[in-house]
């Protein structure tokens, strides 16, 4: 609240000046006056640490702001806010800790670090009595950290389903729209700049897994690291899978899924491709957009949608946090920290409750349905629907199950593959977003 | 941040115990322990003011909590948080002011009061150094106040398009789905409990206008009251309008629209039915759901979606605010207030820039298109598309314009109605959500 006259300037330093950092600096310099009014004190960008000065010359940023000595910058002692947009584990962690110890609040977009070792940072922020804000770390410009941490703080979040990686959503959307296979869709995404030359972090689900860990921690007031997250990427998703999804009125999405059981004692946090009904709000999230769908006891179903990456959108999230923590600095206070009092068990994927869609190529002869049904039954997996289509001497069975332990479903699929009458299991995918 | 040992209890009182209040009380009582962990201090509901005690007997709430003396409750002097869910202007205003003066922070769901006289409340909160939070006042459970006030505080919001009234969205959705007229759709909405017996506040757009005023103030850091909002309801929307929309790949929605010009010096705040493209994210908001679509310079396009009304969803928003302001009370701080430094002019509707869709029944003879085109030209309204369909001796012209001053468009329509060759103007509606 800005009741008093503008106080001493809020001094801001930034670590890193890549795609996001350049946009942050540009807005901070251009809008300093307006941001100062919102903060209640002048804001001043006092330094930017980069690895190599040569690359900064082409930027429209005063050269005297740049330094290669990041450690000296964050420990100069008069900073109010340090923005960290280097990414990765080190030196980001060391610098963030040094900044907090030196009395600065920190705004970071570093999902990898938060998902790997958030606890160290959260505890350092508490000890330093400074803010650690990270809206930009999950789903880019979409406000999701603040809604989970504050807006839903009086509610019980039951499930979070997120499309939190734009590259994979672009690829799966292209496969859905054009019928292309994964490789062709990836080529197209790379050509258009939606996938990196080495797409591993995106297509193998590492990026989404980091965000899932952060979301689960926030949603369920507990500690979750990336090591707790079951992760499957989209490289095995075939055009046939996408077509199968379409036949049951669904689309394939890479989902970050965070669920808690009704007793609030066990959570499942996982990233994998899944079929969701075309009528689900997440199904219409196209291209490289992100969205996070939240189900809570009182609020019901909420969705947050927007650009999940990119320089300017991520800068928007960073600067929202900068204004918030700068206001706190002006008032000499700090915001809500992590609440991790609910120490809940993170379930192994085998114990997660899921549904499966299984497409089985079988010989078209008497007894085959009975044999297939038996494979489900012996693993205690209940079948919701089965559809048989004859195809010459062959037939195809499409089975959608009720919810069961993931391990039981996987074992069922394993047994199906071994059945003599089964020629092949052509599509296996989890089904989500069905109530 | 909850670093210290749990302090003295946070004492909460509530004004009103209707649909929303009952749910708030239920969750507060049931989840006191968990909410206390999130706040960092025990939370205690100490009193509920109601008009008549008789009606409280059927509620599962301890009878000793109830009182009919609201004034005595809010001024007892030991309260940390007062929840106001009475609604309306008085006695809500008087009680909120008394609560703030007595040292309590206030959480309110009262859109009518905030839109009519928010300034008085905001100033009282600043003076008392207490919080005034109102997430529940706009779009029910959807976190939109906090994202606008905090997440986007470092960005420039350019436009807000909101579906912020569930009743009208339900009616328009039913008209779209079934082809029904307004009266039949309203009957159905009333039968299903989505519209009140007296639906005026909803169908005439008063409810949406109050929310538009609040949204515009937050988005543009300025003061907007409901008197500044141009308001048109949906009672004039016909089945023909909905069919016309469908023919151009659009749907009809009642929108709350808040726009600022590129210089940031003029805003337009209005509520009216409009055609939006079926591909627009708002188009797929079905039934009684709400959504707020935000366009900002850096973040791009964001959407927030969820239930816009109802006891439990609104209670979720109220309780999120309760936890936030209770944390502030524990720490002896308060959150960001309103920023109204940008004193921008609110434009009259005539000067708002809009597009029109106009469907004109004309005689099918030479010169008619020229005469119609001339009517647009003399008012300096540029035609984007025109489509002619012959129908026996008659024809129908469907014109979609480029953006122009609303007054010029209205004058054009007026002139069209006067043309001899024009039998009638069968559908006139603004077009939004087109880039």
mmCIF file with all atom_site columns, N, CA and C in Angstrom, chain A residues 366-386:
data_model
loop_
_atom_site.group_PDB
_atom_site.id
_atom_site.type_symbol
_atom_site.label_atom_id
_atom_site.label_alt_id
_atom_site.label_comp_id
_atom_site.label_asym_id
_atom_site.label_entity_id
_atom_site.label_seq_id
_atom_site.pdbx_PDB_ins_code
_atom_site.Cartn_x
_atom_site.Cartn_y
_atom_site.Cartn_z
_atom_site.occupancy
_atom_site.B_iso_or_equiv
_atom_site.pdbx_formal_charge
_atom_site.auth_seq_id
_atom_site.auth_comp_id
_atom_site.auth_asym_id
_atom_site.auth_atom_id
_atom_site.pdbx_PDB_model_num
ATOM 1  N N  . UNK A 1 366 ? -14.030 -67.228 -32.316 1.00 0.00 ? 366 UNK A N  1
ATOM 2  C CA . UNK A 1 366 ? -14.745 -67.347 -31.042 1.00 0.00 ? 366 UNK A CA 1
ATOM 3  C C  . UNK A 1 366 ? -13.773 -67.484 -29.873 1.00 0.00 ? 366 UNK A C  1
ATOM 4  N N  . UNK A 1 367 ? -14.104 -66.878 -28.756 1.00 0.00 ? 367 UNK A N  1
ATOM 5  C CA . UNK A 1 367 ? -13.287 -67.023 -27.550 1.00 0.00 ? 367 UNK A CA 1
ATOM 6  C C  . UNK A 1 367 ? -12.286 -65.919 -27.348 1.00 0.00 ? 367 UNK A C  1
ATOM 7  N N  . UNK A 1 368 ? -12.056 -65.123 -28.399 1.00 0.00 ? 368 UNK A N  1
ATOM 8  C CA . UNK A 1 368 ? -11.001 -64.125 -28.247 1.00 0.00 ? 368 UNK A CA 1
ATOM 9  C C  . UNK A 1 368 ? -11.403 -63.040 -27.250 1.00 0.00 ? 368 UNK A C  1
ATOM 10 N N  . UNK A 1 369 ? -12.677 -62.605 -27.312 1.00 0.00 ? 369 UNK A N  1
ATOM 11 C CA . UNK A 1 369 ? -13.115 -61.574 -26.368 1.00 0.00 ? 369 UNK A CA 1
ATOM 12 C C  . UNK A 1 369 ? -13.058 -62.087 -24.936 1.00 0.00 ? 369 UNK A C  1
ATOM 13 N N  . UNK A 1 370 ? -13.447 -63.369 -24.789 1.00 0.00 ? 370 UNK A N  1
ATOM 14 C CA . UNK A 1 370 ? -13.411 -63.961 -23.456 1.00 0.00 ? 370 UNK A CA 1
ATOM 15 C C  . UNK A 1 370 ? -11.985 -63.999 -22.913 1.00 0.00 ? 370 UNK A C  1
ATOM 16 N N  . UNK A 1 371 ? -11.032 -64.344 -23.785 1.00 0.00 ? 371 UNK A N  1
ATOM 17 C CA . UNK A 1 371 ? -9.638  -64.426 -23.341 1.00 0.00 ? 371 UNK A CA 1
ATOM 18 C C  . UNK A 1 371 ? -9.108  -63.060 -22.949 1.00 0.00 ? 371 UNK A C  1
ATOM 19 N N  . UNK A 1 372 ? -9.460  -62.067 -23.768 1.00 0.00 ? 372 UNK A N  1
ATOM 20 C CA . UNK A 1 372 ? -9.016  -60.710 -23.470 1.00 0.00 ? 372 UNK A CA 1
ATOM 21 C C  . UNK A 1 372 ? -9.645  -60.221 -22.165 1.00 0.00 ? 372 UNK A C  1
ATOM 22 N N  . UNK A 1 373 ? -10.946 -60.440 -22.034 1.00 0.00 ? 373 UNK A N  1
ATOM 23 C CA . UNK A 1 373 ? -11.646 -60.006 -20.826 1.00 0.00 ? 373 UNK A CA 1
ATOM 24 C C  . UNK A 1 373 ? -11.054 -60.672 -19.584 1.00 0.00 ? 373 UNK A C  1
ATOM 25 N N  . UNK A 1 374 ? -10.651 -61.915 -19.739 1.00 0.00 ? 374 UNK A N  1
ATOM 26 C CA . UNK A 1 374 ? -10.055 -62.654 -18.622 1.00 0.00 ? 374 UNK A CA 1
ATOM 27 C C  . UNK A 1 374 ? -8.736  -62.010 -18.170 1.00 0.00 ? 374 UNK A C  1
ATOM 28 N N  . UNK A 1 375 ? -7.951  -61.532 -19.155 1.00 0.00 ? 375 UNK A N  1
ATOM 29 C CA . UNK A 1 375 ? -6.677  -60.891 -18.807 1.00 0.00 ? 375 UNK A CA 1
ATOM 30 C C  . UNK A 1 375 ? -6.910  -59.663 -17.936 1.00 0.00 ? 375 UNK A C  1
ATOM 31 N N  . UNK A 1 376 ? -7.974  -58.927 -18.249 1.00 0.00 ? 376 UNK A N  1
ATOM 32 C CA . UNK A 1 376 ? -8.310  -57.768 -17.399 1.00 0.00 ? 376 UNK A CA 1
ATOM 33 C C  . UNK A 1 376 ? -8.791  -58.244 -16.030 1.00 0.00 ? 376 UNK A C  1
ATOM 34 N N  . UNK A 1 377 ? -9.643  -59.249 -16.057 1.00 0.00 ? 377 UNK A N  1
ATOM 35 C CA . UNK A 1 377 ? -10.274 -59.692 -14.806 1.00 0.00 ? 377 UNK A CA 1
ATOM 36 C C  . UNK A 1 377 ? -9.255  -60.220 -13.801 1.00 0.00 ? 377 UNK A C  1
ATOM 37 N N  . UNK A 1 378 ? -8.268  -60.993 -14.295 1.00 0.00 ? 378 UNK A N  1
ATOM 38 C CA . UNK A 1 378 ? -7.322  -61.583 -13.339 1.00 0.00 ? 378 UNK A CA 1
ATOM 39 C C  . UNK A 1 378 ? -6.493  -60.510 -12.645 1.00 0.00 ? 378 UNK A C  1
ATOM 40 N N  . UNK A 1 379 ? -6.368  -59.344 -13.285 1.00 0.00 ? 379 UNK A N  1
ATOM 41 C CA . UNK A 1 379 ? -5.642  -58.251 -12.615 1.00 0.00 ? 379 UNK A CA 1
ATOM 42 C C  . UNK A 1 379 ? -6.580  -57.278 -11.917 1.00 0.00 ? 379 UNK A C  1
ATOM 43 N N  . UNK A 1 380 ? -7.849  -57.708 -11.835 1.00 0.00 ? 380 UNK A N  1
ATOM 44 C CA . UNK A 1 380 ? -8.812  -56.916 -11.072 1.00 0.00 ? 380 UNK A CA 1
ATOM 45 C C  . UNK A 1 380 ? -9.060  -55.546 -11.723 1.00 0.00 ? 380 UNK A C  1
ATOM 46 N N  . UNK A 1 381 ? -8.953  -55.516 -13.049 1.00 0.00 ? 381 UNK A N  1
ATOM 47 C CA . UNK A 1 381 ? -9.207  -54.276 -13.772 1.00 0.00 ? 381 UNK A CA 1
ATOM 48 C C  . UNK A 1 381 ? -10.584 -54.365 -14.425 1.00 0.00 ? 381 UNK A C  1
ATOM 49 N N  . UNK A 1 382 ? -11.436 -53.437 -14.073 1.00 0.00 ? 382 UNK A N  1
ATOM 50 C CA . UNK A 1 382 ? -12.808 -53.466 -14.563 1.00 0.00 ? 382 UNK A CA 1
ATOM 51 C C  . UNK A 1 382 ? -12.886 -52.744 -15.913 1.00 0.00 ? 382 UNK A C  1
ATOM 52 N N  . UNK A 1 383 ? -13.548 -53.370 -16.865 1.00 0.00 ? 383 UNK A N  1
ATOM 53 C CA . UNK A 1 383 ? -13.690 -52.793 -18.205 1.00 0.00 ? 383 UNK A CA 1
ATOM 54 C C  . UNK A 1 383 ? -14.904 -51.884 -18.237 1.00 0.00 ? 383 UNK A C  1
ATOM 55 N N  . UNK A 1 384 ? -14.712 -50.660 -18.768 1.00 0.00 ? 384 UNK A N  1
ATOM 56 C CA . UNK A 1 384 ? -15.836 -49.733 -18.882 1.00 0.00 ? 384 UNK A CA 1
ATOM 57 C C  . UNK A 1 384 ? -16.544 -49.927 -20.211 1.00 0.00 ? 384 UNK A C  1
ATOM 58 N N  . UNK A 1 385 ? -15.779 -49.904 -21.299 1.00 0.00 ? 385 UNK A N  1
ATOM 59 C CA . UNK A 1 385 ? -16.371 -50.150 -22.620 1.00 0.00 ? 385 UNK A CA 1
ATOM 60 C C  . UNK A 1 385 ? -15.433 -51.033 -23.428 1.00 0.00 ? 385 UNK A C  1
ATOM 61 N N  . UNK A 1 386 ? -16.022 -51.858 -24.279 1.00 0.00 ? 386 UNK A N  1
ATOM 62 C CA . UNK A 1 386 ? -15.227 -52.598 -25.247 1.00 0.00 ? 386 UNK A CA 1
ATOM 63 C C  . UNK A 1 386 ? -15.944 -52.508 -26.588 1.00 0.00 ? 386 UNK A C  1
#
